PDB file of C-alpha atoms in Angstrom:
ATOM      1  CA  MET A   1     109.718 136.065 132.165  1.00 39.00           C
ATOM      2  CA  SER A   2     113.413 135.892 131.247  1.00 58.00           C
ATOM      3  CA  GLU A   3     115.453 139.023 131.726  1.00 91.00           C
ATOM      4  CA  ARG A   4     116.135 140.905 128.512  1.00 96.00           C
ATOM      5  CA  PRO A   5     119.784 140.470 127.455  1.00 98.00           C
ATOM      6  CA  THR A   6     122.008 143.481 126.949  1.00 98.00           C
ATOM      7  CA  VAL A   7     122.913 144.202 123.335  1.00 98.00           C
ATOM      8  CA  SER A   8     125.981 145.969 121.989  1.00 98.00           C
ATOM      9  CA  LEU A   9     126.141 147.015 118.361  1.00 98.00           C
ATOM     10  CA  VAL A  10     129.532 147.043 116.604  1.00 98.00           C
ATOM     11  CA  ILE A  11     130.033 149.128 113.455  1.00 98.00           C
ATOM     12  CA  PRO A  12     133.411 148.841 111.698  1.00 98.00           C
ATOM     13  CA  ALA A  13     134.107 151.995 109.680  1.00 98.00           C
ATOM     14  CA  TYR A  14     136.612 153.077 107.071  1.00 97.00           C
ATOM     15  CA  ASN A  15     136.064 156.367 105.217  1.00 97.00           C
ATOM     16  CA  GLU A  16     132.299 156.398 105.769  1.00 95.00           C
ATOM     17  CA  GLU A  17     131.658 160.031 106.691  1.00 96.00           C
ATOM     18  CA  LEU A  18     128.804 160.165 104.142  1.00 94.00           C
ATOM     19  CA  THR A  19     126.894 157.183 105.579  1.00 94.00           C
ATOM     20  CA  ILE A  20     127.812 156.836 109.248  1.00 97.00           C
ATOM     21  CA  ARG A  21     125.424 159.534 110.512  1.00 97.00           C
ATOM     22  CA  GLN A  22     122.330 157.887 109.017  1.00 96.00           C
ATOM     23  CA  CYS A  23     123.583 154.495 110.180  1.00 97.00           C
ATOM     24  CA  LEU A  24     123.837 155.791 113.747  1.00 98.00           C
ATOM     25  CA  ILE A  25     120.463 157.539 113.643  1.00 98.00           C
ATOM     26  CA  ALA A  26     118.807 154.249 112.693  1.00 98.00           C
ATOM     27  CA  ALA A  27     120.650 152.517 115.546  1.00 98.00           C
ATOM     28  CA  ILE A  28     119.497 155.162 118.011  1.00 98.00           C
ATOM     29  CA  GLU A  29     115.841 155.242 116.905  1.00 97.00           C
ATOM     30  CA  GLN A  30     114.948 151.786 118.225  1.00 98.00           C
ATOM     31  CA  THR A  31     111.767 150.593 119.923  1.00 98.00           C
ATOM     32  CA  GLU A  32     114.066 149.087 122.551  1.00 98.00           C
ATOM     33  CA  PRO A  33     117.330 150.984 122.911  1.00 98.00           C
ATOM     34  CA  LEU A  34     120.650 149.326 122.349  1.00 98.00           C
ATOM     35  CA  ASP A  35     122.839 149.241 125.434  1.00 98.00           C
ATOM     36  CA  GLU A  36     125.821 150.603 123.525  1.00 98.00           C
ATOM     37  CA  ILE A  37     126.917 151.385 119.987  1.00 98.00           C
ATOM     38  CA  VAL A  38     130.623 150.814 119.307  1.00 98.00           C
ATOM     39  CA  VAL A  39     132.033 152.455 116.180  1.00 98.00           C
ATOM     40  CA  VAL A  40     135.484 151.137 115.286  1.00 98.00           C
ATOM     41  CA  ASP A  41     137.438 153.492 113.067  1.00 98.00           C
ATOM     42  CA  ASN A  42     140.070 151.773 110.918  1.00 98.00           C
ATOM     43  CA  ARG A  43     142.533 154.422 109.765  1.00 97.00           C
ATOM     44  CA  SER A  44     139.926 156.594 108.056  1.00 98.00           C
ATOM     45  CA  THR A  45     141.397 159.449 106.027  1.00 97.00           C
ATOM     46  CA  ASP A  46     138.142 161.383 105.709  1.00 97.00           C
ATOM     47  CA  ASP A  47     136.023 162.903 108.488  1.00 97.00           C
ATOM     48  CA  THR A  48     134.469 159.656 109.722  1.00 97.00           C
ATOM     49  CA  ARG A  49     135.737 160.291 113.247  1.00 98.00           C
ATOM     50  CA  GLY A  50     134.451 163.849 113.238  1.00 98.00           C
ATOM     51  CA  ALA A  51     131.011 162.703 112.074  1.00 98.00           C
ATOM     52  CA  VAL A  52     130.832 160.142 114.892  1.00 98.00           C
ATOM     53  CA  GLU A  53     132.047 162.630 117.487  1.00 98.00           C
ATOM     54  CA  LYS A  54     129.278 165.044 116.450  1.00 98.00           C
ATOM     55  CA  MET A  55     126.719 162.256 116.940  1.00 98.00           C
ATOM     56  CA  ILE A  56     128.138 161.483 120.394  1.00 98.00           C
ATOM     57  CA  ALA A  57     127.752 165.142 121.332  1.00 98.00           C
ATOM     58  CA  ALA A  58     124.232 165.357 119.889  1.00 98.00           C
ATOM     59  CA  PHE A  59     123.008 162.110 121.501  1.00 98.00           C
ATOM     60  CA  PRO A  60     124.936 161.685 124.768  1.00 97.00           C
ATOM     61  CA  GLU A  61     122.331 159.247 126.117  1.00 97.00           C
ATOM     62  CA  ALA A  62     122.681 156.847 123.168  1.00 97.00           C
ATOM     63  CA  GLY A  63     125.787 155.087 124.466  1.00 97.00           C
ATOM     64  CA  ILE A  64     127.864 155.688 121.335  1.00 98.00           C
ATOM     65  CA  ARG A  65     131.534 154.829 121.766  1.00 98.00           C
ATOM     66  CA  LEU A  66     134.257 155.597 119.231  1.00 98.00           C
ATOM     67  CA  ILE A  67     137.385 153.464 119.317  1.00 98.00           C
ATOM     68  CA  SER A  68     140.286 153.075 116.905  1.00 97.00           C
ATOM     69  CA  GLN A  69     141.877 150.042 115.311  1.00 97.00           C
ATOM     70  CA  ASP A  70     145.078 151.346 113.772  1.00 96.00           C
ATOM     71  CA  GLU A  71     147.359 148.305 113.895  1.00 96.00           C
ATOM     72  CA  GLU A  72     146.110 146.759 110.624  1.00 96.00           C
ATOM     73  CA  GLN A  73     143.996 147.823 107.677  1.00 95.00           C
ATOM     74  CA  GLY A  74     141.080 145.464 107.150  1.00 95.00           C
ATOM     75  CA  ILE A  75     137.608 144.450 108.196  1.00 96.00           C
ATOM     76  CA  THR A  76     138.608 141.347 110.184  1.00 97.00           C
ATOM     77  CA  PRO A  77     140.905 143.010 112.764  1.00 97.00           C
ATOM     78  CA  THR A  78     138.531 145.970 112.947  1.00 98.00           C
ATOM     79  CA  ARG A  79     135.547 143.735 113.610  1.00 98.00           C
ATOM     80  CA  ASN A  80     137.541 141.771 116.177  1.00 98.00           C
ATOM     81  CA  ALA A  81     138.515 144.941 118.020  1.00 98.00           C
ATOM     82  CA  GLY A  82     134.864 145.943 118.211  1.00 98.00           C
ATOM     83  CA  PHE A  83     133.761 142.546 119.450  1.00 98.00           C
ATOM     84  CA  ASP A  84     136.474 142.591 122.118  1.00 98.00           C
ATOM     85  CA  ALA A  85     135.444 146.088 123.237  1.00 98.00           C
ATOM     86  CA  ALA A  86     131.717 145.299 123.418  1.00 98.00           C
ATOM     87  CA  THR A  87     130.252 144.773 126.891  1.00 98.00           C
ATOM     88  CA  GLY A  88     126.817 143.371 126.012  1.00 98.00           C
ATOM     89  CA  GLU A  89     125.660 139.776 126.397  1.00 98.00           C
ATOM     90  CA  ILE A  90     124.723 139.914 122.721  1.00 98.00           C
ATOM     91  CA  ILE A  91     127.031 141.540 120.164  1.00 98.00           C
ATOM     92  CA  GLY A  92     125.387 142.831 117.012  1.00 98.00           C
ATOM     93  CA  ARG A  93     127.391 143.730 113.946  1.00 98.00           C
ATOM     94  CA  ILE A  94     126.442 145.749 110.861  1.00 98.00           C
ATOM     95  CA  ASP A  95     128.254 147.710 108.170  1.00 96.00           C
ATOM     96  CA  SER A  96     128.638 151.470 108.384  1.00 95.00           C
ATOM     97  CA  ASP A  97     126.076 151.945 105.604  1.00 92.00           C
ATOM     98  CA  SER A  98     123.542 149.486 107.093  1.00 95.00           C
ATOM     99  CA  MET A  99     120.290 151.006 108.330  1.00 96.00           C
ATOM    100  CA  LEU A 100     118.573 149.016 111.080  1.00 98.00           C
ATOM    101  CA  HIS A 101     114.807 148.713 111.038  1.00 98.00           C
ATOM    102  CA  PRO A 102     113.305 150.399 114.126  1.00 98.00           C
ATOM    103  CA  ASP A 103     112.599 147.156 116.024  1.00 98.00           C
ATOM    104  CA  TRP A 104     115.933 145.465 115.289  1.00 98.00           C
ATOM    105  CA  ALA A 105     117.232 145.459 118.865  1.00 98.00           C
ATOM    106  CA  GLU A 106     113.867 144.230 120.136  1.00 98.00           C
ATOM    107  CA  GLN A 107     113.810 141.439 117.566  1.00 98.00           C
ATOM    108  CA  VAL A 108     117.375 140.422 118.427  1.00 98.00           C
ATOM    109  CA  ARG A 109     116.531 140.089 122.114  1.00 98.00           C
ATOM    110  CA  ASN A 110     113.346 138.154 121.305  1.00 98.00           C
ATOM    111  CA  ALA A 111     115.165 135.766 118.986  1.00 98.00           C
ATOM    112  CA  PHE A 112     117.954 134.895 121.417  1.00 98.00           C
ATOM    113  CA  LEU A 113     115.496 134.428 124.264  1.00 97.00           C
ATOM    114  CA  ALA A 114     113.348 132.146 122.092  1.00 97.00           C
ATOM    115  CA  GLU A 115     116.341 130.030 121.025  1.00 96.00           C
ATOM    116  CA  PRO A 116     118.686 129.585 123.990  1.00 96.00           C
ATOM    117  CA  ASP A 117     120.684 126.940 122.100  1.00 97.00           C
ATOM    118  CA  VAL A 118     121.597 129.351 119.293  1.00 97.00           C
ATOM    119  CA  GLY A 119     124.934 131.137 119.488  1.00 98.00           C
ATOM    120  CA  ALA A 120     124.591 133.501 116.527  1.00 98.00           C
ATOM    121  CA  LEU A 121     121.883 134.811 114.193  1.00 98.00           C
ATOM    122  CA  SER A 122     121.519 136.631 110.914  1.00 96.00           C
ATOM    123  CA  GLY A 123     118.439 138.340 109.530  1.00 96.00           C
ATOM    124  CA  PRO A 124     117.146 139.432 106.127  1.00 95.00           C
ATOM    125  CA  VAL A 125     117.923 142.708 104.410  1.00 94.00           C
ATOM    126  CA  ASP A 126     116.194 145.149 102.113  1.00 93.00           C
ATOM    127  CA  TYR A 127     118.077 147.341  99.655  1.00 88.00           C
ATOM    128  CA  TYR A 128     117.230 150.950 100.425  1.00 89.00           C
ATOM    129  CA  ASP A 129     118.717 152.221  97.180  1.00 81.00           C
ATOM    130  CA  MET A 130     116.838 149.811  94.917  1.00 79.00           C
ATOM    131  CA  PRO A 131     113.196 150.036  93.751  1.00 77.00           C
ATOM    132  CA  MET A 132     110.461 147.742  95.132  1.00 78.00           C
ATOM    133  CA  ARG A 133     111.929 147.467  98.612  1.00 85.00           C
ATOM    134  CA  ALA A 134     109.084 145.395 100.047  1.00 90.00           C
ATOM    135  CA  PHE A 135     109.377 142.849  97.244  1.00 86.00           C
ATOM    136  CA  GLY A 136     113.149 142.783  97.633  1.00 84.00           C
ATOM    137  CA  LEU A 137     112.854 142.106 101.357  1.00 92.00           C
ATOM    138  CA  HIS A 138     110.392 139.277 100.756  1.00 91.00           C
ATOM    139  CA  ALA A 139     112.681 137.746  98.138  1.00 85.00           C
ATOM    140  CA  ASP A 140     115.763 138.082 100.344  1.00 86.00           C
ATOM    141  CA  ASP A 141     113.963 136.483 103.285  1.00 90.00           C
ATOM    142  CA  SER A 142     112.771 133.571 101.138  1.00 89.00           C
ATOM    143  CA  VAL A 143     116.225 132.921  99.705  1.00 83.00           C
ATOM    144  CA  ARG A 144     117.920 133.078 103.100  1.00 86.00           C
ATOM    145  CA  LYS A 145     115.465 130.593 104.599  1.00 89.00           C
ATOM    146  CA  VAL A 146     116.197 128.129 101.808  1.00 84.00           C
ATOM    147  CA  THR A 147     119.966 128.571 101.960  1.00 82.00           C
ATOM    148  CA  ALA A 148     119.942 128.177 105.742  1.00 83.00           C
ATOM    149  CA  LYS A 149     118.326 124.758 105.317  1.00 81.00           C
ATOM    150  CA  LEU A 150     120.634 123.668 102.487  1.00 78.00           C
ATOM    151  CA  ALA A 151     123.757 124.819 104.319  1.00 76.00           C
ATOM    152  CA  GLY A 152     123.380 122.148 106.996  1.00 78.00           C
ATOM    153  CA  LYS A 153     125.544 122.953 109.990  1.00 82.00           C
ATOM    154  CA  TYR A 154     127.422 125.644 108.042  1.00 84.00           C
ATOM    155  CA  VAL A 155     124.726 128.316 108.159  1.00 87.00           C
ATOM    156  CA  PHE A 156     126.522 131.500 107.238  1.00 84.00           C
ATOM    157  CA  LEU A 157     126.358 134.801 109.066  1.00 92.00           C
ATOM    158  CA  PHE A 158     125.809 137.963 107.060  1.00 91.00           C
ATOM    159  CA  GLY A 159     128.112 140.715 108.271  1.00 92.00           C
ATOM    160  CA  SER A 160     125.731 143.507 107.303  1.00 93.00           C
ATOM    161  CA  ASN A 161     123.113 142.147 109.724  1.00 97.00           C
ATOM    162  CA  MET A 162     124.168 139.686 112.406  1.00 98.00           C
ATOM    163  CA  ALA A 163     124.449 139.142 116.148  1.00 98.00           C
ATOM    164  CA  LEU A 164     126.160 136.589 118.352  1.00 98.00           C
ATOM    165  CA  ARG A 165     126.422 135.829 122.031  1.00 98.00           C
ATOM    166  CA  ALA A 166     129.483 137.254 123.746  1.00 98.00           C
ATOM    167  CA  SER A 167     130.066 133.766 125.151  1.00 98.00           C
ATOM    168  CA  ALA A 168     130.217 132.372 121.591  1.00 98.00           C
ATOM    169  CA  TRP A 169     132.717 135.025 120.541  1.00 98.00           C
ATOM    170  CA  ALA A 170     134.889 134.144 123.526  1.00 98.00           C
ATOM    171  CA  VAL A 171     135.103 130.559 122.251  1.00 98.00           C
ATOM    172  CA  VAL A 172     136.217 131.412 118.696  1.00 98.00           C
ATOM    173  CA  ARG A 173     137.998 134.792 118.999  1.00 98.00           C
ATOM    174  CA  ASP A 174     141.463 133.187 118.952  1.00 98.00           C
ATOM    175  CA  LYS A 175     140.515 130.745 116.190  1.00 97.00           C
ATOM    176  CA  VAL A 176     139.052 132.957 113.457  1.00 98.00           C
ATOM    177  CA  CYS A 177     141.311 133.440 110.439  1.00 97.00           C
ATOM    178  CA  PRO A 178     143.163 136.783 110.125  1.00 95.00           C
ATOM    179  CA  ASP A 179     142.799 136.637 106.295  1.00 93.00           C
ATOM    180  CA  ARG A 180     145.462 139.265 105.711  1.00 92.00           C
ATOM    181  CA  GLU A 181     145.373 138.486 101.985  1.00 92.00           C
ATOM    182  CA  ASP A 182     141.672 139.495 101.968  1.00 91.00           C
ATOM    183  CA  LEU A 183     140.549 136.420 100.031  1.00 93.00           C
ATOM    184  CA  MET A 184     137.709 135.161 102.222  1.00 93.00           C
ATOM    185  CA  HIS A 185     134.371 136.317 103.570  1.00 92.00           C
ATOM    186  CA  GLU A 186     135.231 137.223 107.154  1.00 96.00           C
ATOM    187  CA  ASP A 187     131.639 136.714 108.299  1.00 95.00           C
ATOM    188  CA  LEU A 188     131.528 133.272 106.672  1.00 93.00           C
ATOM    189  CA  ASP A 189     134.848 132.385 108.301  1.00 96.00           C
ATOM    190  CA  LEU A 190     133.352 133.368 111.655  1.00 97.00           C
ATOM    191  CA  SER A 191     130.305 131.169 111.091  1.00 95.00           C
ATOM    192  CA  VAL A 192     132.481 128.215 110.061  1.00 95.00           C
ATOM    193  CA  HIS A 193     134.528 128.479 113.248  1.00 97.00           C
ATOM    194  CA  LEU A 194     131.353 128.653 115.303  1.00 97.00           C
ATOM    195  CA  ALA A 195     130.080 125.495 113.581  1.00 95.00           C
ATOM    196  CA  LEU A 196     133.380 123.698 114.126  1.00 95.00           C
ATOM    197  CA  GLU A 197     133.021 124.439 117.835  1.00 97.00           C
ATOM    198  CA  GLY A 198     129.488 123.030 117.850  1.00 96.00           C
ATOM    199  CA  ILE A 199     127.888 126.468 118.252  1.00 97.00           C
ATOM    200  CA  LYS A 200     124.621 126.728 116.356  1.00 96.00           C
ATOM    201  CA  VAL A 201     124.048 129.549 113.865  1.00 96.00           C
ATOM    202  CA  GLY A 202     120.412 130.394 113.139  1.00 95.00           C
ATOM    203  CA  TYR A 203     118.209 132.700 111.119  1.00 95.00           C
ATOM    204  CA  ALA A 204     115.821 135.334 112.536  1.00 97.00           C
ATOM    205  CA  PRO A 205     113.356 136.684 109.924  1.00 96.00           C
ATOM    206  CA  GLY A 206     112.238 139.565 112.153  1.00 97.00           C
ATOM    207  CA  MET A 207     115.768 140.935 112.507  1.00 98.00           C
ATOM    208  CA  ILE A 208     115.800 143.274 109.493  1.00 98.00           C
ATOM    209  CA  ALA A 209     118.351 145.785 108.263  1.00 97.00           C
ATOM    210  CA  GLY A 210     118.497 147.971 105.192  1.00 95.00           C
ATOM    211  CA  ILE A 211     121.713 147.846 103.185  1.00 92.00           C
ATOM    212  CA  SER A 212     123.088 149.459 100.064  1.00 86.00           C
ATOM    213  CA  ALA A 213     123.125 147.637  96.730  1.00 76.00           C
ATOM    214  CA  ARG A 214     126.344 149.394  95.766  1.00 73.00           C
ATOM    215  CA  ARG A 215     128.061 146.014  95.377  1.00 66.00           C
ATOM    216  CA  LEU A 216     126.040 145.693  92.156  1.00 65.00           C
ATOM    217  CA  ASP A 217     127.871 148.725  90.763  1.00 68.00           C
ATOM    218  CA  THR A 218     131.116 146.779  90.467  1.00 72.00           C
ATOM    219  CA  SER A 219     132.276 145.185  87.239  1.00 80.00           C
ATOM    220  CA  PRO A 220     131.365 141.542  86.518  1.00 79.00           C
ATOM    221  CA  ARG A 221     134.983 140.559  87.168  1.00 86.00           C
ATOM    222  CA  ASP A 222     135.122 142.270  90.567  1.00 83.00           C
ATOM    223  CA  TYR A 223     131.695 140.932  91.515  1.00 78.00           C
ATOM    224  CA  LEU A 224     132.755 137.388  90.620  1.00 84.00           C
ATOM    225  CA  PHE A 225     135.859 137.751  92.793  1.00 86.00           C
ATOM    226  CA  TYR A 226     133.595 138.860  95.639  1.00 80.00           C
ATOM    227  CA  VAL A 227     131.207 135.921  95.187  1.00 84.00           C
ATOM    228  CA  GLU A 228     134.038 133.401  94.898  1.00 88.00           C
ATOM    229  CA  ARG A 229     135.028 134.332  98.433  1.00 89.00           C
ATOM    230  CA  PHE A 230     132.468 131.698  99.495  1.00 85.00           C
ATOM    231  CA  GLU A 231     134.385 128.926  97.761  1.00 87.00           C
ATOM    232  CA  ARG A 232     137.766 130.211  98.926  1.00 92.00           C
ATOM    233  CA  THR A 233     136.579 130.402 102.536  1.00 92.00           C
ATOM    234  CA  TYR A 234     135.200 126.872 102.578  1.00 88.00           C
ATOM    235  CA  ARG A 235     138.258 125.512 100.742  1.00 90.00           C
ATOM    236  CA  ALA A 236     140.554 127.120 103.329  1.00 92.00           C
ATOM    237  CA  HIS A 237     138.745 125.088 105.973  1.00 92.00           C
ATOM    238  CA  GLY A 238     138.673 121.849 103.986  1.00 91.00           C
ATOM    239  CA  ILE A 239     134.898 121.991 103.529  1.00 86.00           C
ATOM    240  CA  HIS A 240     133.530 120.526 100.302  1.00 77.00           C
ATOM    241  CA  ASP A 241     129.767 120.780 100.715  1.00 69.00           C
ATOM    242  CA  VAL A 242     127.702 121.660  97.651  1.00 57.00           C
ATOM    243  CA  GLY A 243     124.760 122.780  99.786  1.00 61.00           C
ATOM    244  CA  ALA A 244     126.942 125.289 101.611  1.00 60.00           C
ATOM    245  CA  LEU A 245     127.759 126.967  98.287  1.00 63.00           C
ATOM    246  CA  THR A 246     124.097 127.750  97.534  1.00 65.00           C
ATOM    247  CA  PRO A 247     124.474 131.482  98.386  1.00 67.00           C
ATOM    248  CA  MET A 248     127.285 131.706  95.833  1.00 66.00           C
ATOM    249  CA  ALA A 249     125.056 130.339  93.084  1.00 64.00           C
ATOM    250  CA  VAL A 250     122.231 132.694  94.061  1.00 64.00           C
ATOM    251  CA  LEU A 251     124.471 135.782  94.013  1.00 64.00           C
ATOM    252  CA  ILE A 252     125.859 134.896  90.607  1.00 65.00           C
ATOM    253  CA  GLY A 253     122.350 134.322  89.273  1.00 62.00           C
ATOM    254  CA  ILE A 254     120.875 137.629  90.428  1.00 60.00           C
ATOM    255  CA  TYR A 255     123.752 139.877  89.385  1.00 56.00           C
ATOM    256  CA  PRO A 256     122.982 140.430  85.668  1.00 61.00           C
ATOM    257  CA  GLY A 257     119.361 141.527  86.094  1.00 57.00           C
ATOM    258  CA  LEU A 258     119.883 143.621  89.221  1.00 56.00           C
ATOM    259  CA  HIS A 259     123.062 145.217  87.876  1.00 50.00           C
ATOM    260  CA  VAL A 260     121.233 146.403  84.768  1.00 56.00           C
ATOM    261  CA  GLN A 261     118.168 147.476  86.769  1.00 58.00           C
ATOM    262  CA  ARG A 262     120.297 149.525  89.161  1.00 58.00           C
ATOM    263  CA  ALA A 263     122.230 151.154  86.331  1.00 60.00           C
ATOM    264  CA  ILE A 264     119.003 152.146  84.542  1.00 56.00           C
ATOM    265  CA  ALA A 265     117.432 153.484  87.741  1.00 58.00           C
ATOM    266  CA  ALA A 266     120.529 155.548  88.535  1.00 59.00           C
ATOM    267  CA  ARG A 267     120.519 157.025  85.038  1.00 63.00           C
ATOM    268  CA  LEU A 268     116.782 157.836  84.993  1.00 57.00           C
ATOM    269  CA  HIS A 269     116.380 158.956  88.607  1.00 55.00           C
ATOM    270  CA  PRO A 270     119.756 160.042  90.039  1.00 55.00           C
ATOM    271  CA  ASP A 271     118.212 162.323  92.668  1.00 54.00           C
ATOM    272  CA  GLU A 272     115.864 159.585  93.841  1.00 48.00           C
ATOM    273  CA  GLN A 273     118.752 157.133  94.184  1.00 45.00           C
ATOM    274  CA  ARG A 274     120.595 159.587  96.449  1.00 45.00           C
ATOM    275  CA  SER A 275     117.555 160.381  98.566  1.00 43.00           C
ATOM    276  CA  GLN A 276     116.717 156.741  99.245  1.00 44.00           C
ATOM    277  CA  ALA A 277     119.842 156.372 101.347  1.00 42.00           C
ATOM    278  CA  SER A 278     118.696 159.127 103.710  1.00 41.00           C
ATOM    279  CA  ALA A 279     115.147 157.794 103.906  1.00 39.00           C
ATOM    280  CA  HIS A 280     116.158 154.411 105.285  1.00 38.00           C
ATOM    281  CA  HIS A 281     113.515 154.396 108.001  1.00 38.00           C
ATOM    282  CA  GLU A 282     110.685 154.364 105.487  1.00 36.00           C
ATOM    283  CA  LEU A 283     109.735 150.741 104.962  1.00 32.00           C
ATOM    284  CA  THR A 284     107.218 151.241 102.156  1.00 27.00           C
ATOM    285  CA  ASP A 285     107.937 151.446  98.446  1.00 30.00           C
TER     286      ASP A 285
END
């Protein structure tokens, strides 16, 4: 039997004192423990650092590390600092409001052992602050499987739930775009650079994380700007592949219905919407 690879989890954070504790609890409560959890604070002005420090004190055996990235404001340099600081053979990455399912680390190790030719993986997500979580997870998984096939070699990584080999990061770390204008999807840019280096990006359906649907709360104009990051990222790399833009079409298509559904649910059940975020570990509807 192959030796289980070590896994580091990187969590970029900016002003996330309200979500980071639950995010870390989910990362700690794993069927197979993570080898380390690296929280990268990016100039937070709230008590994000204090919240993380309290978790370090409460769970000294969990391997939580808090580092700072103060040189630049932005997700890309913050992510990069976390990846560079990670010591595991596999580097996972989630957002500071992502809530890992309890077997995430186990599934990550299984997936990379099963596919030694794969350099990076993404998994499906469920929206913990939306109704019908099980249905949403099934739908998300189905869509991601289809888009992974249509994307050809440009299978995109999803920053809220991804992992890559440290060896793959070493190949592309000096090639990824800084995107200081904040026009691209930094996770998509990463996956493009991996593909350009011949490093395979795959999909692992058992690698599940809960995320917030708060993106749906934005205005149609802001949401469209967010979705168009796909096109801008590919255009910046000279890629003109219709299949690779499938996720963009899907996100545009689902916004109207889900935006209205989320707004209605928040109006009718405000307390329930708030409590769902703290009940991330419950996988039933």
